[in-house]
Structures are given as structure tokens and as C-alpha cells.
mmCIF file of C-alpha atoms and ligand atoms in Angstrom:
data_model
loop_
_atom_site.group_PDB
_atom_site.id
_atom_site.type_symbol
_atom_site.label_atom_id
_atom_site.label_comp_id
_atom_site.label_asym_id
_atom_site.label_seq_id
_atom_site.Cartn_x
_atom_site.Cartn_y
_atom_site.Cartn_z
ATOM 1 C CA UNK A 1 -31.758 -24.512 -26.050
ATOM 2 C CA UNK A 2 -32.622 -20.879 -26.621
ATOM 3 C CA UNK A 3 -30.057 -18.794 -28.487
ATOM 4 C CA UNK A 4 -29.394 -16.472 -25.535
ATOM 5 C CA UNK A 5 -28.558 -19.471 -23.274
ATOM 6 C CA UNK A 6 -26.229 -20.815 -25.952
ATOM 7 C CA UNK A 7 -24.470 -17.429 -26.120
ATOM 8 C CA UNK A 8 -24.266 -17.205 -22.298
ATOM 9 C CA UNK A 9 -22.826 -20.740 -22.105
ATOM 10 C CA UNK A 10 -20.304 -19.895 -24.827
ATOM 11 C CA UNK A 11 -19.194 -16.754 -22.975
ATOM 12 C CA UNK A 12 -18.882 -18.698 -19.700
ATOM 13 C CA UNK A 13 -16.837 -21.427 -21.417
ATOM 14 C CA UNK A 14 -14.520 -18.806 -22.961
ATOM 15 C CA UNK A 15 -14.147 -17.050 -19.593
ATOM 16 C CA UNK A 16 -13.344 -20.385 -17.903
ATOM 17 C CA UNK A 17 -10.764 -21.151 -20.584
ATOM 18 C CA UNK A 18 -9.210 -17.697 -20.223
ATOM 19 C CA UNK A 19 -8.944 -18.059 -16.406
ATOM 20 C CA UNK A 20 -7.460 -21.560 -16.793
ATOM 21 C CA UNK A 21 -4.916 -20.326 -19.364
ATOM 22 C CA UNK A 22 -3.964 -17.362 -17.172
ATOM 23 C CA UNK A 23 -3.616 -19.771 -14.221
ATOM 24 C CA UNK A 24 -1.322 -22.061 -16.242
ATOM 25 C CA UNK A 25 0.785 -19.138 -17.493
ATOM 26 C CA UNK A 26 1.294 -17.463 -14.120
ATOM 27 C CA UNK A 27 1.966 -20.733 -12.240
ATOM 28 C CA UNK A 28 4.532 -21.977 -14.787
ATOM 29 C CA UNK A 29 8.022 -22.194 -13.282
ATOM 30 C CA UNK A 30 10.931 -22.138 -15.741
ATOM 31 C CA UNK A 31 14.266 -23.883 -15.158
ATOM 32 C CA UNK A 32 17.109 -21.945 -13.555
ATOM 33 C CA UNK A 33 19.181 -20.059 -16.141
ATOM 34 C CA UNK A 34 22.976 -19.848 -15.726
ATOM 35 C CA UNK A 35 24.438 -16.488 -14.721
ATOM 36 C CA UNK A 36 25.049 -14.206 -17.728
ATOM 37 C CA UNK A 37 28.696 -13.931 -18.848
ATOM 38 C CA UNK A 38 30.518 -10.769 -17.710
ATOM 39 C CA UNK A 39 33.399 -9.074 -19.489
ATOM 40 C CA UNK A 40 36.829 -9.450 -17.895
ATOM 41 C CA UNK A 41 36.941 -5.754 -16.968
ATOM 42 C CA UNK A 42 33.686 -5.783 -14.956
ATOM 43 C CA UNK A 43 34.191 -4.884 -11.301
ATOM 44 C CA UNK A 44 32.603 -7.676 -9.274
ATOM 45 C CA UNK A 45 30.871 -8.096 -5.917
ATOM 46 C CA UNK A 46 29.329 -11.027 -4.075
ATOM 47 C CA UNK A 47 25.533 -11.211 -4.047
ATOM 48 C CA UNK A 48 22.857 -13.766 -3.233
ATOM 49 C CA UNK A 49 20.689 -14.232 -6.316
ATOM 50 C CA UNK A 50 17.719 -16.281 -7.434
ATOM 51 C CA UNK A 51 17.577 -17.016 -11.188
ATOM 52 C CA UNK A 52 14.369 -19.066 -10.979
ATOM 53 C CA UNK A 53 11.419 -19.464 -8.627
ATOM 54 C CA UNK A 54 11.568 -22.181 -5.996
ATOM 55 C CA UNK A 55 12.683 -23.239 -2.522
ATOM 56 C CA UNK A 56 15.786 -21.753 -0.827
ATOM 57 C CA UNK A 57 17.803 -24.350 -2.807
ATOM 58 C CA UNK A 58 17.541 -22.088 -5.887
ATOM 59 C CA UNK A 59 19.548 -19.345 -4.170
ATOM 60 C CA UNK A 60 23.177 -18.965 -5.245
ATOM 61 C CA UNK A 61 26.048 -16.796 -4.040
ATOM 62 C CA UNK A 62 27.475 -15.313 -7.230
ATOM 63 C CA UNK A 63 30.017 -12.742 -8.370
ATOM 64 C CA UNK A 64 27.934 -10.148 -10.180
ATOM 65 C CA UNK A 65 28.655 -6.665 -11.525
ATOM 66 C CA UNK A 66 29.200 -4.128 -8.750
ATOM 67 C CA UNK A 67 26.688 -1.296 -9.320
ATOM 68 C CA UNK A 68 27.839 2.264 -9.966
ATOM 69 C CA UNK A 69 25.752 5.155 -8.615
ATOM 70 C CA UNK A 70 23.835 7.317 -11.110
ATOM 71 C CA UNK A 71 23.971 11.109 -10.634
ATOM 72 C CA UNK A 72 21.145 11.070 -8.075
ATOM 73 C CA UNK A 73 22.181 7.837 -6.301
ATOM 74 C CA UNK A 74 24.405 6.798 -3.439
ATOM 75 C CA UNK A 75 26.445 3.603 -3.393
ATOM 76 C CA UNK A 76 26.204 1.847 -0.033
ATOM 77 C CA UNK A 77 28.676 -0.766 1.184
ATOM 78 C CA UNK A 78 26.290 -3.107 2.974
ATOM 79 C CA UNK A 79 27.310 -4.138 6.500
ATOM 80 C CA UNK A 80 24.066 -5.889 7.470
ATOM 81 C CA UNK A 81 20.756 -6.820 5.866
ATOM 82 C CA UNK A 82 17.611 -8.400 7.248
ATOM 83 C CA UNK A 83 15.162 -11.045 6.103
ATOM 84 C CA UNK A 84 11.415 -10.472 5.640
ATOM 85 C CA UNK A 85 8.637 -12.825 4.522
ATOM 86 C CA UNK A 86 8.655 -10.688 1.339
ATOM 87 C CA UNK A 87 12.021 -12.275 0.445
ATOM 88 C CA UNK A 88 10.602 -15.781 0.299
ATOM 89 C CA UNK A 89 7.473 -14.576 -1.491
ATOM 90 C CA UNK A 90 9.809 -13.174 -4.199
ATOM 91 C CA UNK A 91 11.996 -16.297 -4.139
ATOM 92 C CA UNK A 92 9.016 -18.624 -4.662
ATOM 93 C CA UNK A 93 7.022 -16.237 -6.846
ATOM 94 C CA UNK A 94 4.100 -16.917 -4.535
ATOM 95 C CA UNK A 95 1.238 -16.123 -4.474
ATOM 96 C CA UNK A 96 1.441 -16.659 -8.247
ATOM 97 C CA UNK A 97 -0.408 -13.418 -8.981
ATOM 98 C CA UNK A 98 2.690 -11.481 -7.887
ATOM 99 C CA UNK A 99 4.556 -12.970 -10.878
ATOM 100 C CA UNK A 100 2.626 -10.514 -13.051
ATOM 101 C CA UNK A 101 4.944 -7.927 -11.474
ATOM 102 C CA UNK A 102 8.093 -9.946 -10.696
ATOM 103 C CA UNK A 103 8.264 -11.958 -13.935
ATOM 104 C CA UNK A 104 6.363 -14.823 -15.584
ATOM 105 C CA UNK A 105 8.212 -18.168 -15.462
ATOM 106 C CA UNK A 106 11.301 -16.715 -13.760
ATOM 107 C CA UNK A 107 12.138 -13.524 -11.868
ATOM 108 C CA UNK A 108 13.103 -10.618 -14.139
ATOM 109 C CA UNK A 109 15.356 -9.307 -11.369
ATOM 110 C CA UNK A 110 17.567 -12.010 -9.817
ATOM 111 C CA UNK A 111 18.684 -9.871 -6.888
ATOM 112 C CA UNK A 112 17.427 -10.732 -3.404
ATOM 113 C CA UNK A 113 16.852 -8.867 -0.141
ATOM 114 C CA UNK A 114 15.524 -5.394 0.606
ATOM 115 C CA UNK A 115 16.519 -4.154 4.078
ATOM 116 C CA UNK A 116 20.110 -2.919 4.448
ATOM 117 C CA UNK A 117 22.389 -0.861 6.663
ATOM 118 C CA UNK A 118 25.877 0.214 5.723
ATOM 119 C CA UNK A 119 28.281 2.995 4.845
ATOM 120 C CA UNK A 120 28.072 5.369 1.893
ATOM 121 C CA UNK A 121 30.987 4.395 -0.376
ATOM 122 C CA UNK A 122 30.354 6.850 -3.257
ATOM 123 C CA UNK A 123 27.787 9.465 -4.282
ATOM 124 C CA UNK A 124 26.516 10.633 -7.691
ATOM 125 C CA UNK A 125 27.304 14.164 -8.860
ATOM 126 C CA UNK A 126 23.823 15.557 -7.935
ATOM 127 C CA UNK A 127 23.628 14.053 -4.451
ATOM 128 C CA UNK A 128 23.383 16.623 -1.651
ATOM 129 C CA UNK A 129 21.780 14.782 1.262
ATOM 130 C CA UNK A 130 24.504 12.158 1.863
ATOM 131 C CA UNK A 131 28.289 12.056 1.729
ATOM 132 C CA UNK A 132 30.928 9.345 1.601
ATOM 133 C CA UNK A 133 31.332 7.743 5.032
ATOM 134 C CA UNK A 134 27.762 8.408 6.233
ATOM 135 C CA UNK A 135 26.242 5.463 8.095
ATOM 136 C CA UNK A 136 22.814 4.783 6.619
ATOM 137 C CA UNK A 137 19.962 2.296 6.558
ATOM 138 C CA UNK A 138 17.113 1.750 4.138
ATOM 139 C CA UNK A 139 15.288 -0.459 1.685
ATOM 140 C CA UNK A 140 16.258 -1.313 -1.890
ATOM 141 C CA UNK A 141 16.002 -4.537 -3.870
ATOM 142 C CA UNK A 142 19.343 -6.341 -4.004
ATOM 143 C CA UNK A 143 20.295 -5.831 -0.343
ATOM 144 C CA UNK A 144 21.758 -9.358 0.017
ATOM 145 C CA UNK A 145 24.935 -8.114 -1.655
ATOM 146 C CA UNK A 146 28.161 -6.305 -0.842
ATOM 147 C CA UNK A 147 26.926 -3.065 -2.436
ATOM 148 C CA UNK A 148 23.582 -1.502 -3.279
ATOM 149 C CA UNK A 149 22.695 1.778 -5.028
ATOM 150 C CA UNK A 150 19.791 3.919 -3.801
ATOM 151 C CA UNK A 151 18.328 7.179 -5.097
ATOM 152 C CA UNK A 152 19.010 9.835 -2.487
ATOM 153 C CA UNK A 153 15.292 10.772 -2.274
ATOM 154 C CA UNK A 154 14.126 7.176 -1.803
ATOM 155 C CA UNK A 155 14.084 4.897 1.259
ATOM 156 C CA UNK A 156 17.448 5.748 2.817
ATOM 157 C CA UNK A 157 18.194 7.664 6.032
ATOM 158 C CA UNK A 158 21.050 8.261 8.445
ATOM 159 C CA UNK A 159 21.545 5.421 10.912
ATOM 160 C CA UNK A 160 20.922 6.498 14.523
ATOM 161 C CA UNK A 161 24.313 6.699 16.257
ATOM 162 C CA UNK A 162 23.161 4.534 19.178
ATOM 163 C CA UNK A 163 22.184 1.603 16.901
ATOM 164 C CA UNK A 164 24.461 -1.064 15.427
ATOM 165 C CA UNK A 165 24.294 -1.774 11.683
ATOM 166 C CA UNK A 166 22.520 -5.038 12.544
ATOM 167 C CA UNK A 167 19.856 -3.222 14.549
ATOM 168 C CA UNK A 168 19.378 -0.606 11.823
ATOM 169 C CA UNK A 169 19.107 -3.286 9.115
ATOM 170 C CA UNK A 170 16.266 -4.861 11.106
ATOM 171 C CA UNK A 171 14.091 -1.789 10.692
ATOM 172 C CA UNK A 172 13.021 -0.827 7.143
ATOM 173 C CA UNK A 173 10.194 -3.149 6.026
ATOM 174 C CA UNK A 174 9.043 -4.344 9.449
ATOM 175 C CA UNK A 175 9.355 -0.951 11.168
ATOM 176 C CA UNK A 176 7.688 0.987 8.362
ATOM 177 C CA UNK A 177 4.875 -1.583 8.154
ATOM 178 C CA UNK A 178 4.231 -1.341 11.884
ATOM 179 C CA UNK A 179 4.340 2.472 11.857
ATOM 180 C CA UNK A 180 2.023 2.866 8.858
ATOM 181 C CA UNK A 181 -0.419 0.190 10.124
ATOM 182 C CA UNK A 182 -0.778 1.929 13.503
ATOM 183 C CA UNK A 183 -0.637 5.572 12.406
ATOM 184 C CA UNK A 184 -2.151 5.688 8.888
ATOM 185 C CA UNK A 185 -4.491 2.691 8.671
ATOM 186 C CA UNK A 186 -5.221 2.337 12.393
ATOM 187 C CA UNK A 187 -5.341 6.082 13.220
ATOM 188 C CA UNK A 188 -4.126 5.138 16.709
ATOM 189 C CA UNK A 189 -4.677 7.774 19.404
ATOM 190 C CA UNK A 190 -3.142 8.042 22.910
ATOM 191 C CA UNK A 191 -5.095 6.054 25.494
ATOM 192 C CA UNK A 192 -6.686 3.730 22.932
ATOM 193 C CA UNK A 193 -6.564 -0.031 23.330
ATOM 194 C CA UNK A 194 -4.656 -1.816 20.587
ATOM 195 C CA UNK A 195 -4.149 -5.549 20.129
ATOM 196 C CA UNK A 196 -1.185 -6.834 18.115
ATOM 197 C CA UNK A 197 -1.767 -10.376 16.803
ATOM 198 C CA UNK A 198 1.683 -11.796 16.014
ATOM 199 C CA UNK A 199 3.441 -9.540 18.532
ATOM 200 C CA UNK A 200 6.684 -11.541 18.683
ATOM 201 C CA UNK A 201 7.592 -11.434 14.973
ATOM 202 C CA UNK A 202 9.417 -8.862 12.870
ATOM 203 C CA UNK A 203 6.489 -6.479 12.392
ATOM 204 C CA UNK A 204 4.918 -7.298 15.772
ATOM 205 C CA UNK A 205 7.961 -6.394 17.893
ATOM 206 C CA UNK A 206 8.066 -2.968 16.203
ATOM 207 C CA UNK A 207 4.281 -2.545 16.470
ATOM 208 C CA UNK A 208 4.293 -3.172 20.242
ATOM 209 C CA UNK A 209 7.017 -0.563 20.827
ATOM 210 C CA UNK A 210 5.634 2.053 18.425
ATOM 211 C CA UNK A 211 2.083 1.697 19.803
ATOM 212 C CA UNK A 212 3.493 2.159 23.295
ATOM 213 C CA UNK A 213 5.373 5.275 22.167
ATOM 214 C CA UNK A 214 2.020 6.652 20.871
ATOM 215 C CA UNK A 215 0.620 6.316 24.398
ATOM 216 C CA UNK A 216 -1.697 3.393 23.622
ATOM 217 C CA UNK A 217 -2.599 0.505 25.942
ATOM 218 C CA UNK A 218 -0.977 -2.437 24.182
ATOM 219 C CA UNK A 219 -1.944 -6.115 24.209
ATOM 220 C CA UNK A 220 0.399 -8.527 22.450
ATOM 221 C CA UNK A 221 -0.647 -11.998 21.269
ATOM 222 C CA UNK A 222 2.145 -14.571 20.991
ATOM 223 C CA UNK A 223 3.077 -18.115 22.027
ATOM 224 C CA UNK A 224 4.145 -19.156 25.531
ATOM 225 C CA UNK A 225 7.888 -18.914 24.902
ATOM 226 C CA UNK A 226 7.609 -15.265 23.789
ATOM 227 C CA UNK A 227 5.353 -13.883 26.552
ATOM 228 C CA UNK A 228 8.223 -12.435 28.612
ATOM 229 C CA UNK A 229 9.951 -10.916 25.588
ATOM 230 C CA UNK A 230 6.757 -9.197 24.381
ATOM 231 C CA UNK A 231 6.105 -7.869 27.878
ATOM 232 C CA UNK A 232 9.716 -6.659 28.135
ATOM 233 C CA UNK A 233 9.407 -4.509 24.992
ATOM 234 C CA UNK A 234 6.400 -2.648 26.369
ATOM 235 C CA UNK A 235 3.179 -4.667 26.068
ATOM 236 C CA UNK A 236 0.823 -3.827 28.955
ATOM 237 C CA UNK A 237 -0.912 -7.190 28.546
ATOM 238 C CA UNK A 238 0.096 -10.416 26.827
ATOM 239 C CA UNK A 239 -2.126 -13.235 25.585
ATOM 240 C CA UNK A 240 -0.758 -16.719 24.981
ATOM 241 C CA UNK A 241 -2.505 -17.886 21.814
ATOM 242 C CA UNK A 242 -1.868 -21.527 22.732
ATOM 243 C CA UNK A 243 -4.196 -21.236 25.730
ATOM 244 C CA UNK A 244 -6.514 -18.295 25.007
ATOM 245 C CA UNK A 245 -8.457 -17.037 21.994
ATOM 246 C CA UNK A 246 -8.493 -13.222 22.170
ATOM 247 C CA UNK A 247 -11.700 -13.006 20.128
ATOM 248 C CA UNK A 248 -13.539 -14.815 22.951
ATOM 249 C CA UNK A 249 -12.206 -12.818 25.915
ATOM 250 C CA UNK A 250 -15.054 -10.270 25.958
ATOM 251 C CA UNK A 251 -12.526 -7.406 25.796
ATOM 252 C CA UNK A 252 -13.024 -4.850 23.004
ATOM 253 C CA UNK A 253 -10.124 -3.068 21.315
ATOM 254 C CA UNK A 254 -10.121 0.230 19.381
ATOM 255 C CA UNK A 255 -7.605 -1.240 16.963
ATOM 256 C CA UNK A 256 -6.431 -4.730 16.021
ATOM 257 C CA UNK A 257 -3.309 -5.145 13.906
ATOM 258 C CA UNK A 258 -3.321 -8.665 12.460
ATOM 259 C CA UNK A 259 -0.148 -10.298 11.193
ATOM 260 C CA UNK A 260 -1.528 -13.853 11.313
ATOM 261 C CA UNK A 261 -5.088 -14.108 9.923
ATOM 262 C CA UNK A 262 -5.969 -17.090 12.097
ATOM 263 C CA UNK A 263 -9.412 -15.830 13.200
ATOM 264 C CA UNK A 264 -12.343 -14.980 10.949
ATOM 265 C CA UNK A 265 -13.294 -11.342 10.451
ATOM 266 C CA UNK A 266 -16.613 -12.000 12.203
ATOM 267 C CA UNK A 267 -14.765 -13.364 15.240
ATOM 268 C CA UNK A 268 -12.502 -10.304 15.196
ATOM 269 C CA UNK A 269 -15.615 -8.079 15.096
ATOM 270 C CA UNK A 270 -16.483 -9.338 18.575
ATOM 271 C CA UNK A 271 -13.119 -8.085 19.836
ATOM 272 C CA UNK A 272 -13.543 -4.579 18.384
ATOM 273 C CA UNK A 273 -15.309 -1.542 19.838
ATOM 274 C CA UNK A 274 -18.401 -0.518 17.809
ATOM 275 C CA UNK A 275 -16.272 1.886 15.727
ATOM 276 C CA UNK A 276 -13.002 -0.050 16.009
ATOM 277 C CA UNK A 277 -10.508 -0.598 13.186
ATOM 278 C CA UNK A 278 -9.077 -3.926 11.984
ATOM 279 C CA UNK A 279 -5.901 -3.758 9.893
ATOM 280 C CA UNK A 280 -4.841 -6.831 7.911
ATOM 281 C CA UNK A 281 -1.054 -6.899 7.597
ATOM 282 C CA UNK A 282 -0.413 -10.599 6.983
ATOM 283 C CA UNK A 283 -2.362 -13.802 6.631
ATOM 284 C CA UNK A 284 -2.276 -17.421 5.604
ATOM 285 C CA UNK A 285 0.259 -18.671 3.038
ATOM 286 C CA UNK A 286 -0.859 -20.049 -0.309
ATOM 287 C CA UNK A 287 -0.027 -19.978 -4.010
ATOM 288 C CA UNK A 288 -3.532 -19.063 -5.163
ATOM 289 C CA UNK A 289 -6.282 -17.139 -3.407
ATOM 290 C CA UNK A 290 -5.835 -18.182 0.269
ATOM 291 C CA UNK A 291 -3.754 -15.054 1.096
ATOM 292 C CA UNK A 292 -6.360 -12.844 -0.622
ATOM 293 C CA UNK A 293 -9.448 -14.233 1.096
ATOM 294 C CA UNK A 294 -9.388 -12.023 4.222
ATOM 295 C CA UNK A 295 -8.691 -8.793 2.267
ATOM 296 C CA UNK A 296 -11.581 -9.644 -0.107
ATOM 297 C CA UNK A 297 -13.899 -10.428 2.812
ATOM 298 C CA UNK A 298 -12.845 -7.151 4.463
ATOM 299 C CA UNK A 299 -13.837 -5.217 1.340
ATOM 300 C CA UNK A 300 -17.236 -6.896 1.332
ATOM 301 C CA UNK A 301 -17.868 -6.610 5.090
ATOM 302 C CA UNK A 302 -16.683 -3.047 5.778
ATOM 303 C CA UNK A 303 -19.556 -1.116 4.116
ATOM 304 C CA UNK A 304 -22.169 -3.023 6.179
ATOM 305 C CA UNK A 305 -20.714 -2.680 9.694
ATOM 306 C CA UNK A 306 -19.753 0.197 11.987
ATOM 307 C CA UNK A 307 -16.191 -1.037 12.270
ATOM 308 C CA UNK A 308 -13.526 -0.567 9.605
ATOM 309 C CA UNK A 309 -11.830 -3.619 8.076
ATOM 310 C CA UNK A 310 -9.061 -3.238 5.526
ATOM 311 C CA UNK A 311 -5.736 -4.479 4.276
ATOM 312 C CA UNK A 312 -2.606 -2.357 4.293
ATOM 313 C CA UNK A 313 0.366 -2.417 1.941
ATOM 314 C CA UNK A 314 3.420 -0.724 3.391
ATOM 315 C CA UNK A 315 5.166 1.923 1.275
ATOM 316 C CA UNK A 316 8.889 2.518 1.671
ATOM 317 C CA UNK A 317 9.376 6.116 2.735
ATOM 318 C CA UNK A 318 12.388 8.243 3.645
ATOM 319 C CA UNK A 319 10.303 10.318 6.064
ATOM 320 C CA UNK A 320 9.110 7.234 7.913
ATOM 321 C CA UNK A 321 12.645 5.836 8.103
ATOM 322 C CA UNK A 322 13.686 9.130 9.724
ATOM 323 C CA UNK A 323 10.766 8.919 12.195
ATOM 324 C CA UNK A 324 11.847 5.384 13.103
ATOM 325 C CA UNK A 325 15.447 6.606 13.384
ATOM 326 C CA UNK A 326 14.309 9.276 15.872
ATOM 327 C CA UNK A 327 12.296 6.731 17.886
ATOM 328 C CA UNK A 328 15.427 4.561 18.126
ATOM 329 C CA UNK A 329 17.672 7.520 18.963
ATOM 330 C CA UNK A 330 15.255 8.453 21.796
ATOM 331 C CA UNK A 331 15.308 4.892 23.133
ATOM 332 C CA UNK A 332 11.592 4.356 22.400
ATOM 333 C CA UNK A 333 12.197 1.583 19.866
ATOM 334 C CA UNK A 334 14.972 -0.997 19.999
ATOM 335 C CA UNK A 335 14.896 -3.691 17.299
ATOM 336 C CA UNK A 336 14.605 -7.241 18.622
ATOM 337 C CA UNK A 337 17.115 -9.507 16.918
ATOM 338 C CA UNK A 338 16.595 -13.235 16.766
ATOM 339 C CA UNK A 339 19.448 -14.819 14.796
ATOM 340 C CA UNK A 340 22.272 -13.660 12.541
ATOM 341 C CA UNK A 341 23.494 -15.442 9.402
ATOM 342 C CA UNK A 342 26.329 -14.734 6.966
ATOM 343 C CA UNK A 343 25.695 -13.710 3.350
ATOM 344 C CA UNK A 344 26.593 -17.244 2.221
ATOM 345 C CA UNK A 345 23.912 -18.592 4.609
ATOM 346 C CA UNK A 346 20.931 -16.581 3.296
ATOM 347 C CA UNK A 347 19.193 -19.817 2.208
ATOM 348 C CA UNK A 348 19.243 -21.024 5.845
ATOM 349 C CA UNK A 349 18.019 -17.612 7.045
ATOM 350 C CA UNK A 350 15.088 -17.755 4.637
ATOM 351 C CA UNK A 351 14.311 -21.368 5.571
ATOM 352 C CA UNK A 352 14.097 -20.229 9.185
ATOM 353 C CA UNK A 353 11.867 -17.271 8.255
ATOM 354 C CA UNK A 354 9.546 -19.573 6.322
ATOM 355 C CA UNK A 355 8.919 -21.613 9.484
ATOM 356 C CA UNK A 356 6.923 -18.558 10.670
ATOM 357 C CA UNK A 357 8.247 -18.385 14.231
ATOM 358 C CA UNK A 358 10.941 -15.732 14.101
ATOM 359 C CA UNK A 359 11.459 -13.962 17.406
ATOM 360 C CA UNK A 360 11.943 -10.416 16.166
ATOM 361 C CA UNK A 361 14.197 -10.018 13.139
ATOM 362 C CA UNK A 362 16.556 -12.330 11.268
ATOM 363 C CA UNK A 363 19.809 -10.586 10.302
ATOM 364 C CA UNK A 364 22.336 -11.216 7.540
ATOM 365 C CA UNK A 365 25.795 -9.907 8.380
ATOM 366 C CA UNK A 366 28.303 -9.304 5.593
ATOM 367 C CA UNK A 367 31.837 -10.267 6.437
HETATM 368 N N1 NAP B 1 0.991 -5.780 4.252
HETATM 369 C C1 NAP B 1 2.281 -5.454 4.238
HETATM 370 O O1 NAP B 1 2.691 -4.419 3.698
HETATM 371 C C2 NAP B 1 3.239 -6.357 4.950
HETATM 372 C C3 NAP B 1 4.520 -5.894 5.289
HETATM 373 C C4 NAP B 1 5.360 -6.729 6.014
HETATM 374 C C5 NAP B 1 4.927 -8.013 6.374
HETATM 375 N N2 NAP B 1 3.700 -8.444 5.973
HETATM 376 C C6 NAP B 1 3.193 -9.773 6.341
HETATM 377 O O2 NAP B 1 2.959 -9.756 7.750
HETATM 378 C C7 NAP B 1 3.149 -11.041 8.294
HETATM 379 C C8 NAP B 1 4.108 -10.932 9.481
HETATM 380 O O3 NAP B 1 5.361 -10.496 9.028
HETATM 381 P P1 NAP B 1 6.613 -10.588 10.014
HETATM 382 O O4 NAP B 1 7.779 -10.006 9.317
HETATM 383 O O5 NAP B 1 6.247 -10.090 11.345
HETATM 384 O O6 NAP B 1 6.754 -12.191 10.110
HETATM 385 P P2 NAP B 1 7.642 -13.054 11.095
HETATM 386 O O7 NAP B 1 8.782 -12.243 11.572
HETATM 387 O O8 NAP B 1 7.912 -14.333 10.408
HETATM 388 O O9 NAP B 1 6.719 -13.316 12.386
HETATM 389 C C9 NAP B 1 5.740 -14.252 12.424
HETATM 390 C C10 NAP B 1 5.227 -14.280 13.881
HETATM 391 O O10 NAP B 1 3.918 -14.792 13.853
HETATM 392 C C11 NAP B 1 3.712 -15.391 15.123
HETATM 393 N N3 NAP B 1 2.603 -16.322 15.073
HETATM 394 C C12 NAP B 1 2.502 -17.494 14.399
HETATM 395 N N4 NAP B 1 1.294 -18.054 14.631
HETATM 396 C C13 NAP B 1 0.630 -17.211 15.461
HETATM 397 C C14 NAP B 1 -0.658 -17.220 16.065
HETATM 398 N N5 NAP B 1 -1.518 -18.209 15.839
HETATM 399 N N6 NAP B 1 -1.019 -16.173 16.834
HETATM 400 C C15 NAP B 1 -0.178 -15.153 17.069
HETATM 401 N N7 NAP B 1 1.079 -15.091 16.549
HETATM 402 C C16 NAP B 1 1.468 -16.110 15.761
HETATM 403 C C17 NAP B 1 5.013 -16.059 15.439
HETATM 404 O O11 NAP B 1 5.145 -16.141 16.844
HETATM 405 P P3 NAP B 1 5.328 -17.520 17.659
HETATM 406 O O12 NAP B 1 6.701 -18.027 17.336
HETATM 407 O O13 NAP B 1 5.158 -17.088 19.061
HETATM 408 O O14 NAP B 1 4.262 -18.457 17.141
HETATM 409 C C18 NAP B 1 6.053 -15.126 14.821
HETATM 410 O O15 NAP B 1 6.642 -14.337 15.801
HETATM 411 C C19 NAP B 1 3.643 -11.906 7.126
HETATM 412 O O16 NAP B 1 2.536 -12.591 6.593
HETATM 413 C C20 NAP B 1 4.157 -10.900 6.118
HETATM 414 O O17 NAP B 1 4.104 -11.392 4.801
HETATM 415 C C21 NAP B 1 2.857 -7.644 5.277
#
């Protein structure tokens, strides 16, 4: 064998070994560690935590240290929280690649939950935007707990007066995702045709209402049992995915927001106008590359076709929370709530979310 082939083979073997080692390291799941000991003087609160990766069985309701607000933070007494698929991605550390950020072997941060609504219980010395007693909603890791601290310039806003804490807690991740997918990635304009695939879920129920408020013609795709609900929140047309494949209807949309990833990008191309936009919000589950396949294909396909294909990653934003607050205050968006669980029942709430058939949002109410 020529020397250059030997070198190439050696490099390939080393690369293979490196990928295998990285795969083994990031997929390793360590045993659950006991809760760290706290001094007798520590002020405590109840919180749902996850000290290792795994199924909802790893979740535990613990007494942990109650946080104190820094100078630029507010302390919120949580009244309600809501569940997102993100919570079980964190809990399982899946897809494994996310463990590069959340912790190899076990989560570096045991706290769970993001979306919250509650009452400001204390403010740091530099806080000017909020005061004790304000009713607020927002997003911050550790929301499945009695208290959470949030920087005043981060994802926290005043709760609209006409919304309950449960309704407000439903909003942050799902509402912001829907808003940013339609407005920023989808560049939705009044009169355009938009199709929402996964219209009955957390993100979908916000997307239908927000798209309608933008003056778009909205088509929602959901299963038979959710057709009436999706129509009732403002969809002009509904498609039952159990009987009809929207990519074969012959109708072209200016924008498709996809929460499901159950049709190929080429099939979706048929359902787009020649300069239409396809926004990937969610897709198939999987520990390895299954969830990344459509975003990778979109990157490859987009430069060669007139349509735009791309994945979006929602960013928590105070401004967008305020926009959603205004839409709720004006009656243009009303969160759809499926079920409510207590803090001690978060494992059941997440099990239900993992089934993938939530009807709007799943709420956690703190007693
Ligand atoms: N990119 C981001 O920044 C971002 C942000 C938030 C969420 N996400 C992702 O977006 C996805 C949706 O999130 P979510 O909070 O809306 O989830 P969810 O509340 O669990 O909703 C899932 C919905 O999907 C529907 N569905 C299942 N199979 C379907 C099909 N074949 N066709 C149409 N609809 C179908 C279900 O409706 P039926 O019961 O009628 O089947 C259910 O209502 C998840 O994958 C999540 O991880 C991404």
C-alpha cells in the first residue's frame, strides 16, 4: 500500500476512534447523587429536581435552599408553572449532544422547569422595573419550585390583569416560539397563507392565534379530536392528519411552521409557494442524530431552491413577553390549557407531555 493511503487510513481510523470516544463520553449516564447537605440555618423551599439523567422516575421533590435575589434580580413566589418538551429533553439529557451544555454524565444544574407565573416577593437594591406584589410571568430555569430569581432585564414581564396565573404560566416558551417563528423566521405578512403543522399542541395553539392576529389565513393540522378546538381558536381551515396529507392537497402556502417533522422537506416543497418559507420548530425524537436530520437537510437544500428552509431556536425575550402580554390583554390570544398537576406530580405531567399529544399547555400549580 502506498504511503499516502496508509496515512489516510491512519487518519480515518483516528477520526473514527475520536467520534466513538466522544459518543461514549456524551452518552454515559452517571448514577443519581444524593442531595448535598445544607446547614441548619439555610432557608428552605420545595422544588422538583433531577440529579441524574433518565425517565421521570429520576425526579424528586426536595427541600433545597431558597434563592435570594442579587442586586439586579427579583424573587418571584411561583403560583403556576408550565411543562414544555424542553423539560424532558433536559431530564433525559437527550439528544446526547445537549449534554455538552447541560453536563456530561449528570446535569450540572439539578433544577427543573422554565415557564413560571407568580408574585414578586422581594427585589434587589438596583431593581427599578418591578416592585414587591407585582404579578409577573416569565422564563427562568428552576421554575418547578416555590421561588425563582430572575434578573429584571431578562425574560420577565407583568402578567396581563385579565389572565390567571395558570394562563400566564402557559405562555413563555411556547408563546415566544410561536411569535418568533411567525414574525422573525417566517416574516408573516397580512393576507398570507400559513399552515401550522401540530396546531393543537403548546406551540401550535399559540401559533394559530398569533398568525390570526397578524391577519394571515390560517390552516391548522391536527388529529380528529382536536379539529373543533383548533377551529375555535381562530384557524380558518383545519386538516385532520389522520385522513389527509397536507403535502398532497395541491394547496400552496406562503409559510409552513412545522412542529412535527413527519413529512420530508421535498414533500413540504410541494405545499409551498415558489418563494415560500418553511420553519422547522420541532421534529422526531431521538438520542443521536434523528432530531438533527431535517435541520441539516434544510441547510443543504435551501441554497438550491427558491423557497427558504431553516430551523429556528427560540430566544427568551422580555420584549416578546410584553408583546404576548398585550395580545392577551387585547383578547387576541388566550392560552389553551389541557391539564393541571401539582408540584409533587411533575413526573406525571412530564410523562403526559412525552406522549406527544398535549392539547394546548400542561400546567403545574403550586399549592
Ligand atoms: N425550536 C425551538 O426553539 C422550540 C421551542 C419550543 C418547542 N420546540 C419543539 O416543538 C415541538 C412542539 O412543541 P410543543 O410544545 O407544541 O409540543 P406539544 O405541546 O407536546 O404538542 C405536540 C402536538 O403535536 C401534535 N401532533 C402529533 N403528531 C402529529 C402529526 N402527525 N401531525 C400534526 N400534529 C401532530 C399533537 O396533536 P394530536 O394530539 O392531535 O396528535 C400535539 O398537539 C417539540 O418537538 C418541541 O421540542 C422547539
